[in-house]
Short mmCIF file of C-alpha atoms and ligand atoms in Angstrom, two decimals:
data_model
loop_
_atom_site.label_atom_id
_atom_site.label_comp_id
_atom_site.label_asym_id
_atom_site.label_seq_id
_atom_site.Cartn_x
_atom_site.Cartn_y
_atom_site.Cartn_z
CA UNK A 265 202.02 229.85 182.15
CA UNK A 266 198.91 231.68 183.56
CA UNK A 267 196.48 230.08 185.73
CA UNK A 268 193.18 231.41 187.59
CA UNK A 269 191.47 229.99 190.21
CA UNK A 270 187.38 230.35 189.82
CA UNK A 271 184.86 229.30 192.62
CA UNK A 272 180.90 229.36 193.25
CA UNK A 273 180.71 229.06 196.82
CA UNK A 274 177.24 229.33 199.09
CA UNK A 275 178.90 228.74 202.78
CA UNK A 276 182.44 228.97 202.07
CA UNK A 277 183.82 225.94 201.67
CA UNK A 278 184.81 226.38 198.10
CA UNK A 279 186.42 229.54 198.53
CA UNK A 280 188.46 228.18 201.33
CA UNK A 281 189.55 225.26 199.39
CA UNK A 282 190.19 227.67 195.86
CA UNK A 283 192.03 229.90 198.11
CA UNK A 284 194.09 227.37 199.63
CA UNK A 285 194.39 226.30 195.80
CA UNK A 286 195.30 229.76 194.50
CA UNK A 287 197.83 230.33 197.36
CA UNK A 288 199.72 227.37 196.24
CA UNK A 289 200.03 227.81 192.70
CA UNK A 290 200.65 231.57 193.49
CA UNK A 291 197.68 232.78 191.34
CA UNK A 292 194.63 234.78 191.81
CA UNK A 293 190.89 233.26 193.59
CA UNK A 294 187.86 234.86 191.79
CA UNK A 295 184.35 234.05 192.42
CA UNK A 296 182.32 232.92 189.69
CA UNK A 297 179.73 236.13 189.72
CA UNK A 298 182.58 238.88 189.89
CA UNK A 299 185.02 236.90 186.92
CA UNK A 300 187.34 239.28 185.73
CA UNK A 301 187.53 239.25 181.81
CA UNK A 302 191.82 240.02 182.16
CA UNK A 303 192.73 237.57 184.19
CA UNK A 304 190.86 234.93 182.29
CA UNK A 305 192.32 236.22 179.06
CA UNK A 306 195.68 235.69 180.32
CA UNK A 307 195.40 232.23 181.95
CA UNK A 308 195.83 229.29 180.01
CA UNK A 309 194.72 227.14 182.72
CA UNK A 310 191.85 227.81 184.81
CA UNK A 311 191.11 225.31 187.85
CA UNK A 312 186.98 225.28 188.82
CA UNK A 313 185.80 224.33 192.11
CA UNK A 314 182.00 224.41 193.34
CA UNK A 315 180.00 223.18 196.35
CA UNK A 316 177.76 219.74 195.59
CA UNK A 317 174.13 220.51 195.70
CA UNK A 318 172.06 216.99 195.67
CA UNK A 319 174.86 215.95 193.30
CA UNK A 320 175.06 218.79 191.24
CA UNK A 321 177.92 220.61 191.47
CA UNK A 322 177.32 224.56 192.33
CA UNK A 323 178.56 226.78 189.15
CA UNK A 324 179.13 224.01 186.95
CA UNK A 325 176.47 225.16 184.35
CA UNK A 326 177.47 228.27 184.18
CA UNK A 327 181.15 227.15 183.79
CA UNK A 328 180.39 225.11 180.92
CA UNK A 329 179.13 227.74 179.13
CA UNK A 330 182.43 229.82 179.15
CA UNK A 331 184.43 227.10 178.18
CA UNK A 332 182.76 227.18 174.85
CA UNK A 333 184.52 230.42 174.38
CA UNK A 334 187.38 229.04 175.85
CA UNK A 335 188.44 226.01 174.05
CA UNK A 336 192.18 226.45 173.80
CA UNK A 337 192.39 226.40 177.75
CA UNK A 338 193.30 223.54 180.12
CA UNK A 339 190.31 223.02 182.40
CA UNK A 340 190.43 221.14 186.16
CA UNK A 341 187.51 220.86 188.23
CA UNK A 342 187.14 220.69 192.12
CA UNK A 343 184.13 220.01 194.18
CA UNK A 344 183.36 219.94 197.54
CA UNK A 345 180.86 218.19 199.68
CA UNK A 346 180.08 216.58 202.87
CA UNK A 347 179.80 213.18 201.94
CA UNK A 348 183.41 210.49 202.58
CA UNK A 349 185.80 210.52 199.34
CA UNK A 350 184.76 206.74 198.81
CA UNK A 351 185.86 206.38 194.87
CA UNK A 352 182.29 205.01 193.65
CA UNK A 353 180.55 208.32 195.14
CA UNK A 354 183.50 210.61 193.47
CA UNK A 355 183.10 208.80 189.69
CA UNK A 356 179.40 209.12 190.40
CA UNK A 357 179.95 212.87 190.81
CA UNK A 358 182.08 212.95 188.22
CA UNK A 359 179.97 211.20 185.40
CA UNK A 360 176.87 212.77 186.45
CA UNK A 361 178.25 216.42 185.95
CA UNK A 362 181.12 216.20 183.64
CA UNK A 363 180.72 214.80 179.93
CA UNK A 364 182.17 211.62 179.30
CA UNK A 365 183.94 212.86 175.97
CA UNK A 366 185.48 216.00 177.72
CA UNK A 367 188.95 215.11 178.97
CA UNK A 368 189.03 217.50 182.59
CA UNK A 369 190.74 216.35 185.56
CA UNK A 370 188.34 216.31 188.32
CA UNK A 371 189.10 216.32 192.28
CA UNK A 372 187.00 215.88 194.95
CA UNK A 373 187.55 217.33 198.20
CA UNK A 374 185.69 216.67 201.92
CA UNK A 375 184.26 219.93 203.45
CA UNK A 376 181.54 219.57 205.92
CA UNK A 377 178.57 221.72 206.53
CA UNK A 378 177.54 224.92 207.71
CA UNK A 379 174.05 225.58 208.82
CA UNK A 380 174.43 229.27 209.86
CA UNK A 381 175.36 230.71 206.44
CA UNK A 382 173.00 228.22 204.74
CA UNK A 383 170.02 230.05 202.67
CA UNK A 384 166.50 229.29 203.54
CA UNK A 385 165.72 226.90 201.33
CA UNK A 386 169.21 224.82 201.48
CA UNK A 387 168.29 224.55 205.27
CA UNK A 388 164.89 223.31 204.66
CA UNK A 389 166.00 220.89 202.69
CA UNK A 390 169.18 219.55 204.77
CA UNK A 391 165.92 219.77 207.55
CA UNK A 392 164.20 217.08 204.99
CA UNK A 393 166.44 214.87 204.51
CA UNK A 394 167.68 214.59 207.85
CA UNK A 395 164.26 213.76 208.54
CA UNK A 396 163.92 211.35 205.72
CA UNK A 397 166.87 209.66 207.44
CA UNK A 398 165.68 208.92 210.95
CA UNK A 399 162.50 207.59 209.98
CA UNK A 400 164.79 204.55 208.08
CA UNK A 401 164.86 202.07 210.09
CA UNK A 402 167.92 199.26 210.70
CA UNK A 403 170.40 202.01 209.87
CA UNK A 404 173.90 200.78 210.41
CA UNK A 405 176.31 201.89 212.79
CA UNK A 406 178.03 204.22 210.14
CA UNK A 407 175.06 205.54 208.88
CA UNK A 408 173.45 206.71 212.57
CA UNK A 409 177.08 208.40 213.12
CA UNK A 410 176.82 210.18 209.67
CA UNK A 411 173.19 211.44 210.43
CA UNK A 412 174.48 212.71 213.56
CA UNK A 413 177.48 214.61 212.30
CA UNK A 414 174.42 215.87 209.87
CA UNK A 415 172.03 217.31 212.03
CA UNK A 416 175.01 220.10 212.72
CA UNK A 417 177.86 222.50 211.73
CA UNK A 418 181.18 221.17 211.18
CA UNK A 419 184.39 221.41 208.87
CA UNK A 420 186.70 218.97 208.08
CA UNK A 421 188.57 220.70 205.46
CA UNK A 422 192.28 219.55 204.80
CA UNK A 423 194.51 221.92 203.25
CA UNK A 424 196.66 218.26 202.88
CA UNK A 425 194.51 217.59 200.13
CA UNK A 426 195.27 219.93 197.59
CA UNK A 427 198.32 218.21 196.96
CA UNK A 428 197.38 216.33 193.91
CA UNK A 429 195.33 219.21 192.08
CA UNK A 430 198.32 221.49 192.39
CA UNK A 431 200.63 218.62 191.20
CA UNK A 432 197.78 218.31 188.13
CA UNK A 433 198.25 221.74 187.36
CA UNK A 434 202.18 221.79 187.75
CA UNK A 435 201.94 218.49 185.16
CA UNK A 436 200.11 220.97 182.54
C1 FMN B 785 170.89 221.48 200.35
C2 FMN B 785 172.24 220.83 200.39
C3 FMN B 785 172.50 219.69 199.61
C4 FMN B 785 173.75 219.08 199.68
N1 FMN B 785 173.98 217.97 198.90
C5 FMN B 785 175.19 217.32 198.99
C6 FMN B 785 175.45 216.15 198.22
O1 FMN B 785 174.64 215.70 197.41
N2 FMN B 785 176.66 215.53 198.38
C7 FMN B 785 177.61 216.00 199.24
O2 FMN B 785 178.68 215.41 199.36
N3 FMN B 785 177.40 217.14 199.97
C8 FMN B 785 176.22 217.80 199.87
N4 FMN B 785 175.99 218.96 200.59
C9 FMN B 785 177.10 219.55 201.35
C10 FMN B 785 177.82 220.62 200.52
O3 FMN B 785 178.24 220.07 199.30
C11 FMN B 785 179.07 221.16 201.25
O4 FMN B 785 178.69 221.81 202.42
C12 FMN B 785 179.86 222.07 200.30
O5 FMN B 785 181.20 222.14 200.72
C13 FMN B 785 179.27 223.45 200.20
O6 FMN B 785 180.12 224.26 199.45
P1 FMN B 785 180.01 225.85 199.46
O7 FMN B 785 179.93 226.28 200.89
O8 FMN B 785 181.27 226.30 198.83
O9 FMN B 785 178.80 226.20 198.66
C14 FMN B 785 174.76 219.60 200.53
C15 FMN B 785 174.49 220.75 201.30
C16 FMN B 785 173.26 221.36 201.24
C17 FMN B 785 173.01 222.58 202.08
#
């Protein structure tokens, strides 16, 4: 059984976690823009992972439109963000971006943030909503650490985690 790993990725994050991904189902990594027409041909399952952007998950659009063409193929998504993998914030992901009626598997997958290969206007508006932040006032003690850990670069990636989405894919 063939299977392809396919990313959008804007800091690297995604890639690390599809290559992590690829690596353990001993497949091939491809970015979204540079998809190779073969190796999609050939896989009957192909795993998606993309970055979430203000809860929209990076790629997915585009994604969606392939698997139109692609309808006798298992599909698994994977996104990654910066936000804690509390369940209610996953589903809400999840329902937001995926279609209730479409059966996918979907994983989500802590990252963190990185402000030096960050685009112009995905730094402006971290910048805003950082500053949207401190102005709230009687912020909990959880929610002044997480506005800290904001304000800067850091990764928390867990190569641990894959565990289950290679298991999914195994399962197929
Ligand atoms: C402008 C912007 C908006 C973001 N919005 C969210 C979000 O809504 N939820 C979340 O968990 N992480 C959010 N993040 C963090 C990214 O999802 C995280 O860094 C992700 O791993 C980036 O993936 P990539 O580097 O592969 O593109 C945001 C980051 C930026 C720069």
């Amino acid at each position: 059984m063939g299977t392809v790993v396919l990313y959008a990725s804007k800091t690297g994050f995604t890639k690390k976690y599809a290559e992590w991904i690829a690596k353990g189902l001993k497949c091939q990594a491809i970015s979204l823009d540079k998809v190779d027409q073969a190796a999609i041909d050939q896989a009957e399952v192909i795993v998606f992972g993309g970055g979430i952007y203000a809860g929209r998950i990076n790629g997915l659009k585009k994604m969606q439109k392939y698997l139109a063409k692609w309808s006798n193929k298992k599909f698994i998504v994977f996104a990654t963000g910066a936000g804690p993998e509390r369940t209610e914030e996953v589903e809400r992901v999840k329902s937001s971006n995926l279609s209730q009626n479409q059966d996918i598997p979907f994983f989500y997958f802590r990252s963190g943030l990185n402000y030096e290969k960050m685009g112009f206007k995905d730094k402006l508006m971290m910048k805003c909503f950082v500053t949207i932040l401190k102005k709230q006032k009687n912020k909990s003690e959880a929610d002044q650490k997480a506005l800290e850990a904001m304000e800067k670069s850091y990764d928390v990636c867990d190569q641990a985690k894959i565990k289950d989405l290679i298991n999914c894919v195994n399962r197929v």
